[in-house]
Every structure is written in structure tokens, then in C-alpha cells.
């Protein structure tokens, strides 16, 4: 079934210019095109590189049915972001349970920042992600999408499948808590 | 904007996103394998549901006039006992009991090699004339074109039953072709007796020697009390106890018995005993075709179960020496790199890693080898 769609590979971007209705991308094609984006969103949401591979796999395997109904590249990206948030939420909840049971090692978050980042930025990001571990998962996700991912409020609401008012409330609550935690240090 | 938001705004673009092409390829392959496993699971569940429906309705399933050919897929799959292996071309390999040790040791466009170290497994191979498909099982190799068949690894023989197509079974001194509906145990009993250090072939179910119970393959019945019979049923803990009770003479000095004793010790949580049996095999039977497998298993036990990486590295190196072009050579080299790294011998690990990458540039263990060998 997937083999019939291989032709898409030789005309990247054709979905925007073709006069013919574009075919939905295969799982393999979608993975090659969008996995860097999904990995980046997952890293920013989770703050741990060792969780990213699992999340990327889960996202594409979860998204495969939805992909078959999408043709617009922007819609595909948005759909994948929504699925990434859903998978990351599951991961964060699992992590919280493991932490409660003493199975999850507390990371230093020293590796959140890229190697070229300044010491100040590295320290800042490590403190932020350590503080995020203390927030409720829904608040954490909303706050990261708004302030780390740089999403608009409407997009935060869409990605987290909640109303705009709920998204605002979560972001506000998270922000107050983050300010309190970080100013105490 | 608050002070916190301003600082975050400055720092947020510094979150690392090192998603290399190689990493993406590795994750993609793992993802596709998971998707294949899910598909196989769906097939098994559908088959189980179909069987339940048939049983519930009390239907009588009409049998094919040629009873040896083309058994229904549902019946073929219904006995699957553990997660099965599905290759990208749809080929399915499925363990048929919990004690089965089934693994893929090589996949390439021209050749697929699987190993059945223990137990029973069913295979449904997608036809592909340009690719060799081989199952290594005990002392025989089973070469396959598109077909459906089962293999059971017994004490000194391997039982092969073909439901569809055609397979060729080869062993040290001969070969035999099996067509749909045919089955057999190989090597034939006379030749099994002539294998190096083989015990008298009065039985193929392991109940011989001191026990002295002679029976033909497939004719054994009743509950086994002897350690080999217990091991054959997957009850390794009881088999281990029986083996220890029987004393030093319980294990014969032949490769099959030593390998089985090592499996019993390993699977019952007595890894140090497994080392003793594997070393005995490597000491006395280095020319046996199973010696390389014994060395590889020894490496795995030492590295994964006993935390003795330096000795494990030597065992993996030995596995390669014993069969330089063998099906386990690639995995042995990769695991040697890992063992050397864990033993703190970074220089040797690096050297072996480069050797691996030269020999297998697209090897399935390249990522692990780069990691443990310090190759960027």
C-alpha cells in the first residue's frame, strides 16, 4: 500500500503547486519531512533528550491514520504538533508516576541547552526545566508552548485541546508558580 | 513582559535539537519495526478471533483435498506463543511455545538468516527468488523459497514440517528436500550418531544414556522427570534442580548436551553454571559447528548477566575467530566493542568499532558501535 506513494519523494513540495489533488504522504515520507520538527517540539516539552526517540516514534505511529486524511502541509504540521503534545503529556504523566515511586532519576537538565549556548543560558534553561518538573502536567505543557515554543494563545488552546480561557488560566497559574520558584533560588 | 518571560525569551532558542539524519534513520527503522509488530499482532488477534468464532458456531471446517498443502492461515498462526517477527516484505516468523529462542541474525536484500536456538517456530516466507532465506537450527540449515513451514529444535535433531512450498534441509554430511505435506527429523538417526561426540542415537528426545529409555522422535509420552525432558518443556528451574541432583555425570561431554545444560543454567538464573558448560564446550569441541554459537552465548552471559566485560570481549572475539564469515560475526564484533568499552579499554573499543564500520558500513548495530567505540 505504501509503495504506491513512493512517487511523492521525487517531487518534494509539489503538493503546493500541483494542479492535481495532492496525495496524502506516506508514513515514511511524513517521517523524513517532519521528524526534525516533531523532535524539536518534543525536546522543548520534555527537556530530556533520552525521551525524544520514543516520543517521535509514538507520534508518527499515532498520527498515521490522521495523515491519510490530510493533504495540506500546514495541516499536517499542525496535526503532528497536536499529536506530539498528546504523546508528551502521556510521557510526562508516566514520568511523574515513576518519580513518585522512586523509579525516575532526577536529571540535571544540563543537556537541555545546545552545546554552543552561553553558560548563562545553559544555567537558565536547566533551572527552568527543573522548576517545570514541579508543575502540574497540563500547566507545564501550556506554559512551555507559550513561552518556550513561542505559540500564540489560540494555538496553545488548539494544541492542548482546551478552550482559550482554560489555556490562559493554565499559563497564568504556571507563570506565577515559575516566578515564585525561580525567584526563591 | 515580566523579567522571567524576558529571560526565557533569550534562552529558549538555545534548547538543543540535535536530530541528525543518522538518528532519524535509526528511529525510523525502529518505528517501522514496531508498526510491523503491531500488524502481526492484529493478524494473530484476528486469527484467534476467527478460531473462536469457528469453535463457537460448532462449524466443521472443510479440509483441503490435498491435506498436505496450504493449511489455513488462521490454523497456522493460532499456536503463536510470544511476539512474532515480521520482516518488511511480510515474512512472518513466530515462536510456538514460550521456551523458543528465535532471532534474526542477518537481513540484507540478498539474504535473511534467522536462528532457532531452542524450541519450535512457524515460518511463512514471502516468495522472493533473488533472496536466500536460511534458518539455522542446531546442526542443520533450512534453506527456503516462498513457503510455510515449522521447525522444532530437538536434542540432536531438528524436525521440519512443510505446509506449503519447498525447503532444503542441509547438515554436515547431506541434505534433503521436503515438499508440501512432508516432514522429517534431520540429520537422519544414523548420521546423527556419527556427528562428532554425539551420544548413541537410541532416542532424539534426550531420554537416553543413564536413563536408557529408547523411543523414536515424536513418540515420547508422559511427564518427563529427567532434566532434558523438563528443559524441552521449558521448565528450566525444575530441569536445573534435576540436573544438579543427577550429579556430575548428568551432562554428557558432547556439544548438544553442553549447550542444553548451559541454557538450563542460564534460563533458571544460574549464569555462572552456564559459563562452566559453555567453556567446557569451547575447550573440548572447538571444531564443532556450534562452537561459535557457544562463544557468542558465553559473551552474552558474561556481559549481560554477570557484569564481566573483559572476559565477555574475549568470548565475542573467540566467536568471530571460530566462524569469521558466520551469521554471528557482525553481532559478535559489535558486542565486542560494547564489552571493551564497558571494560574501560577505550582504545581497543575504538579500533574494533572502526573495523566494524569498515566491514558493515550500514550495519544494524552501527549506532551502538559508534557510541561504545567513541566514533563520531
XYZ file of C-alpha atoms in Angstrom, chain B residues 21-353:
333
model
C 19.974 12.136 9.707
C 21.511 9.035 11.212
C 19.444 9.341 14.347
C 16.324 9.884 12.255
C 17.097 6.742 10.220
C 17.586 4.694 13.371
C 14.326 5.910 14.896
C 12.512 5.413 11.588
C 13.687 1.800 11.365
C 12.602 1.154 14.951
C 9.245 2.765 14.214
C 8.685 0.638 11.122
C 9.572 -2.487 13.094
C 7.010 -1.503 15.724
C 4.409 -0.958 13.043
C 5.182 -4.389 11.589
C 4.857 -5.968 15.026
C 1.517 -4.235 15.537
C 0.342 -5.536 12.182
C 1.459 -9.046 13.129
C -0.364 -8.753 16.437
C -3.517 -7.702 14.602
C -3.168 -10.745 12.349
C -2.788 -13.021 15.364
C -5.763 -11.469 17.149
C -7.860 -11.722 14.013
C -6.806 -15.343 13.615
C -7.618 -16.090 17.253
C -10.996 -14.387 16.868
C -11.680 -16.391 13.732
C -10.803 -19.623 15.507
C -13.077 -18.724 18.434
C -15.903 -17.917 16.054
C -15.486 -21.212 14.292
C -15.391 -23.151 17.562
C -18.344 -21.197 18.985
C -20.515 -21.874 15.995
C -19.609 -25.535 16.058
C -18.741 -25.359 12.418
C -16.835 -28.020 10.665
C -14.017 -26.576 8.676
C -13.786 -28.222 5.316
C -10.353 -29.611 4.693
C -8.466 -29.230 1.503
C -8.431 -32.315 -0.685
C -4.661 -32.111 -0.573
C -4.303 -32.204 3.173
C -0.563 -31.589 2.995
C -0.800 -28.306 1.144
C -1.766 -24.802 2.137
C -3.053 -25.099 5.683
C -5.365 -22.200 6.584
C -3.503 -19.126 7.797
C -5.597 -18.992 10.960
C -4.672 -22.532 11.931
C -1.059 -21.852 11.104
C -0.933 -18.791 13.335
C -3.170 -19.913 16.160
C -0.394 -21.506 18.224
C 1.810 -18.459 18.391
C 3.087 -18.143 21.952
C 5.155 -14.978 22.000
C 5.724 -11.791 19.987
C 6.437 -12.782 16.418
C 8.900 -11.333 13.944
C 7.567 -9.789 10.757
C 10.026 -8.628 8.121
C 9.404 -5.685 5.804
C 8.316 -7.979 2.952
C 5.613 -9.559 5.102
C 7.549 -12.694 6.009
C 6.375 -13.937 9.394
C 8.383 -15.975 11.919
C 6.524 -16.934 15.060
C 7.586 -18.846 18.210
C 5.176 -21.651 19.038
C 5.992 -22.025 22.701
C 7.353 -19.839 25.455
C 10.732 -21.570 25.611
C 11.524 -20.827 21.977
C 14.647 -18.781 21.290
C 14.212 -17.275 17.832
C 16.277 -14.406 16.449
C 17.120 -12.587 13.239
C 20.875 -12.671 12.778
C 21.192 -11.142 9.320
C 18.959 -9.204 6.955
C 20.105 -7.847 3.630
C 18.498 -7.574 0.190
C 20.158 -10.845 -0.832
C 19.997 -12.867 2.338
C 17.988 -13.310 5.501
C 19.323 -15.534 8.239
C 17.356 -16.480 11.327
C 18.433 -18.711 14.164
C 16.287 -21.109 16.145
C 18.448 -21.906 19.156
C 15.700 -23.708 21.028
C 12.039 -24.652 20.814
C 9.544 -24.582 17.940
C 8.725 -21.880 15.435
C 6.485 -21.389 12.408
C 7.581 -19.527 9.286
C 5.532 -18.013 6.477
C 8.072 -16.736 3.988
C 7.089 -14.297 1.253
C 8.359 -15.592 -2.114
C 11.498 -13.782 -3.303
C 13.715 -15.774 -5.692
C 16.509 -13.190 -5.520
C 16.926 -13.538 -1.773
C 18.214 -16.532 0.196
C 16.248 -17.291 3.334
C 18.012 -19.580 5.780
C 17.097 -20.801 9.243
C 19.993 -22.072 11.364
C 18.641 -24.704 13.715
C 21.004 -26.906 15.685
C 23.139 -28.896 13.319
C 21.043 -28.249 10.234
C 20.336 -25.278 7.968
C 16.930 -24.939 6.360
C 17.005 -23.095 3.028
C 13.750 -21.741 1.808
C 11.937 -20.292 -1.156
C 8.489 -18.834 -0.570
C 6.849 -21.345 1.711
C 5.189 -22.066 5.006
C 6.732 -24.486 7.450
C 7.522 -25.214 11.087
C 10.811 -26.170 12.717
C 11.334 -27.821 16.071
C 14.806 -27.934 17.554
C 15.233 -31.228 19.427
C 18.172 -32.798 21.203
C 20.384 -33.858 18.299
C 17.890 -33.471 15.501
C 15.681 -30.827 14.032
C 12.144 -31.624 12.962
C 10.885 -29.800 9.873
C 7.294 -29.912 8.585
C 6.322 -28.155 5.356
C 2.769 -26.899 4.835
C 3.371 -25.149 1.518
C 6.202 -24.839 -0.968
C 9.593 -26.466 -0.794
C 12.551 -26.391 1.605
C 16.014 -27.908 1.532
C 17.488 -29.116 4.834
C 21.271 -29.440 4.892
C 23.603 -30.821 7.539
C 27.250 -31.733 7.733
C 27.072 -34.829 5.535
C 23.997 -34.432 3.427
C 20.792 -32.688 2.518
C 17.166 -33.494 1.926
C 14.353 -31.728 0.076
C 10.901 -31.558 1.607
C 7.772 -30.691 -0.350
C 4.346 -29.579 0.881
C 2.818 -32.099 3.255
C 6.137 -33.747 4.075
C 8.021 -33.701 7.342
C 11.142 -35.262 8.789
C 13.758 -35.171 11.521
C 17.325 -34.331 10.479
C 20.075 -35.438 10.344
C 18.765 -38.978 9.926
C 19.389 -41.050 13.088
C 22.356 -42.944 11.637
C 24.140 -39.740 10.702
C 23.181 -38.054 13.962
C 25.040 -40.860 15.708
C 28.063 -40.138 13.558
C 28.242 -36.449 14.406
C 31.358 -35.512 16.395
C 30.959 -36.620 20.007
C 27.303 -37.495 19.558
C 25.882 -39.910 22.110
C 24.276 -43.186 20.999
C 21.230 -42.235 18.935
C 18.783 -44.503 20.650
C 16.438 -41.581 21.071
C 16.176 -37.987 19.947
C 14.241 -36.665 22.917
C 17.163 -36.599 25.282
C 15.975 -39.594 27.360
C 18.915 -41.853 26.896
C 22.292 -42.709 28.398
C 21.836 -43.432 32.085
C 18.051 -43.243 31.823
C 18.193 -45.711 28.979
C 14.648 -45.072 27.727
C 14.706 -45.606 23.988
C 11.967 -44.105 21.877
C 11.675 -42.725 18.385
C 11.370 -38.960 17.761
C 7.860 -37.756 18.459
C 6.887 -40.937 20.301
C 7.819 -39.825 23.793
C 4.887 -39.558 26.136
C 4.135 -38.915 29.789
C 5.551 -36.303 32.139
C 9.325 -36.059 31.887
C 11.315 -36.421 35.055
C 14.761 -36.191 33.529
C 16.358 -32.766 33.140
C 16.484 -32.835 29.339
C 12.798 -33.610 29.072
C 11.961 -30.865 31.555
C 14.113 -28.429 29.604
C 12.300 -29.431 26.441
C 9.051 -28.404 28.100
C 10.529 -25.045 29.099
C 10.557 -25.823 32.835
C 14.129 -24.717 33.332
C 14.014 -24.271 37.109
C 12.936 -27.887 37.679
C 15.310 -29.072 34.961
C 18.178 -27.336 36.718
C 17.304 -28.972 40.040
C 17.071 -32.372 38.338
C 20.397 -31.799 36.604
C 22.106 -30.915 39.873
C 20.553 -33.891 41.654
C 21.856 -36.217 38.964
C 25.403 -35.129 39.802
C 28.466 -34.547 37.713
C 27.594 -37.243 35.175
C 24.264 -35.603 34.331
C 25.744 -33.663 31.428
C 27.438 -35.610 28.663
C 30.603 -34.283 27.103
C 29.039 -33.519 23.744
C 28.211 -30.124 22.239
C 24.430 -30.535 22.172
C 24.250 -31.609 25.805
C 26.632 -28.905 26.963
C 24.660 -26.240 25.099
C 21.396 -27.510 26.552
C 22.880 -27.617 30.060
C 24.120 -24.043 29.615
C 20.630 -22.972 28.516
C 19.051 -24.684 31.504
C 21.503 -22.990 33.882
C 21.092 -19.590 32.224
C 17.298 -19.709 31.987
C 16.968 -20.803 35.607
C 19.100 -17.931 36.847
C 22.370 -19.805 37.358
C 24.543 -17.916 34.911
C 27.840 -18.945 36.495
C 26.987 -22.588 35.825
C 26.188 -21.712 32.224
C 29.692 -20.308 31.883
C 31.168 -23.616 33.061
C 29.251 -25.635 30.428
C 29.999 -23.193 27.615
C 33.699 -23.118 28.480
C 33.743 -26.928 28.573
C 32.282 -26.994 25.047
C 34.812 -24.445 23.803
C 37.645 -26.327 25.386
C 36.802 -29.809 24.066
C 34.820 -29.202 20.868
C 36.287 -26.207 19.098
C 35.869 -27.814 15.685
C 32.151 -28.386 16.198
C 29.926 -26.091 14.102
C 28.161 -24.960 17.283
C 31.353 -23.682 18.944
C 30.896 -20.163 17.587
C 27.355 -20.014 18.961
C 28.682 -21.234 22.326
C 31.332 -18.493 22.383
C 28.763 -15.848 21.461
C 26.396 -17.071 24.175
C 29.262 -17.069 26.655
C 29.935 -13.430 25.778
C 26.294 -12.517 26.311
C 26.157 -14.243 29.684
C 29.393 -12.647 30.869
C 28.424 -9.179 29.684
C 24.678 -9.018 30.283
C 24.220 -11.260 33.273
C 27.497 -11.424 35.169
C 28.966 -7.976 34.513
C 32.365 -9.290 33.428
C 33.006 -7.210 30.306
C 36.703 -8.000 29.802
C 36.015 -11.733 29.670
C 32.960 -11.080 27.525
C 35.079 -9.191 24.985
C 37.420 -12.184 24.727
C 34.436 -14.521 24.221
C 32.964 -12.382 21.435
C 36.385 -12.260 19.774
C 36.513 -16.040 20.062
C 33.078 -16.327 18.389
C 34.421 -14.401 15.406
C 37.607 -16.445 15.243
C 35.630 -19.669 15.218
C 33.386 -18.542 12.346
C 34.867 -15.457 10.654
C 32.221 -15.322 7.946
C 29.447 -16.786 10.046
C 25.998 -15.417 10.671
C 27.003 -14.214 14.135
C 30.188 -12.415 13.065
C 28.649 -8.959 12.768
C 26.842 -9.142 16.094
C 29.901 -10.599 17.804
C 32.087 -7.722 16.627
C 29.528 -5.127 17.699
C 29.145 -6.682 21.120
C 32.930 -6.931 21.447
C 33.072 -3.151 21.008
C 30.458 -2.722 23.733
C 32.254 -5.128 26.076
C 35.648 -3.474 25.548
C 34.124 -0.076 26.215
C 32.484 -1.289 29.409
C 35.768 -2.887 30.456
C 37.412 0.528 30.153
C 39.573 -0.408 27.174
C 38.577 2.586 25.060
C 41.459 2.264 22.634
C 40.610 -1.307 21.678
C 36.905 -0.469 21.563
C 37.638 2.358 19.152
C 39.823 0.127 16.998
C 37.179 -2.610 16.806
C 34.482 -0.025 16.114
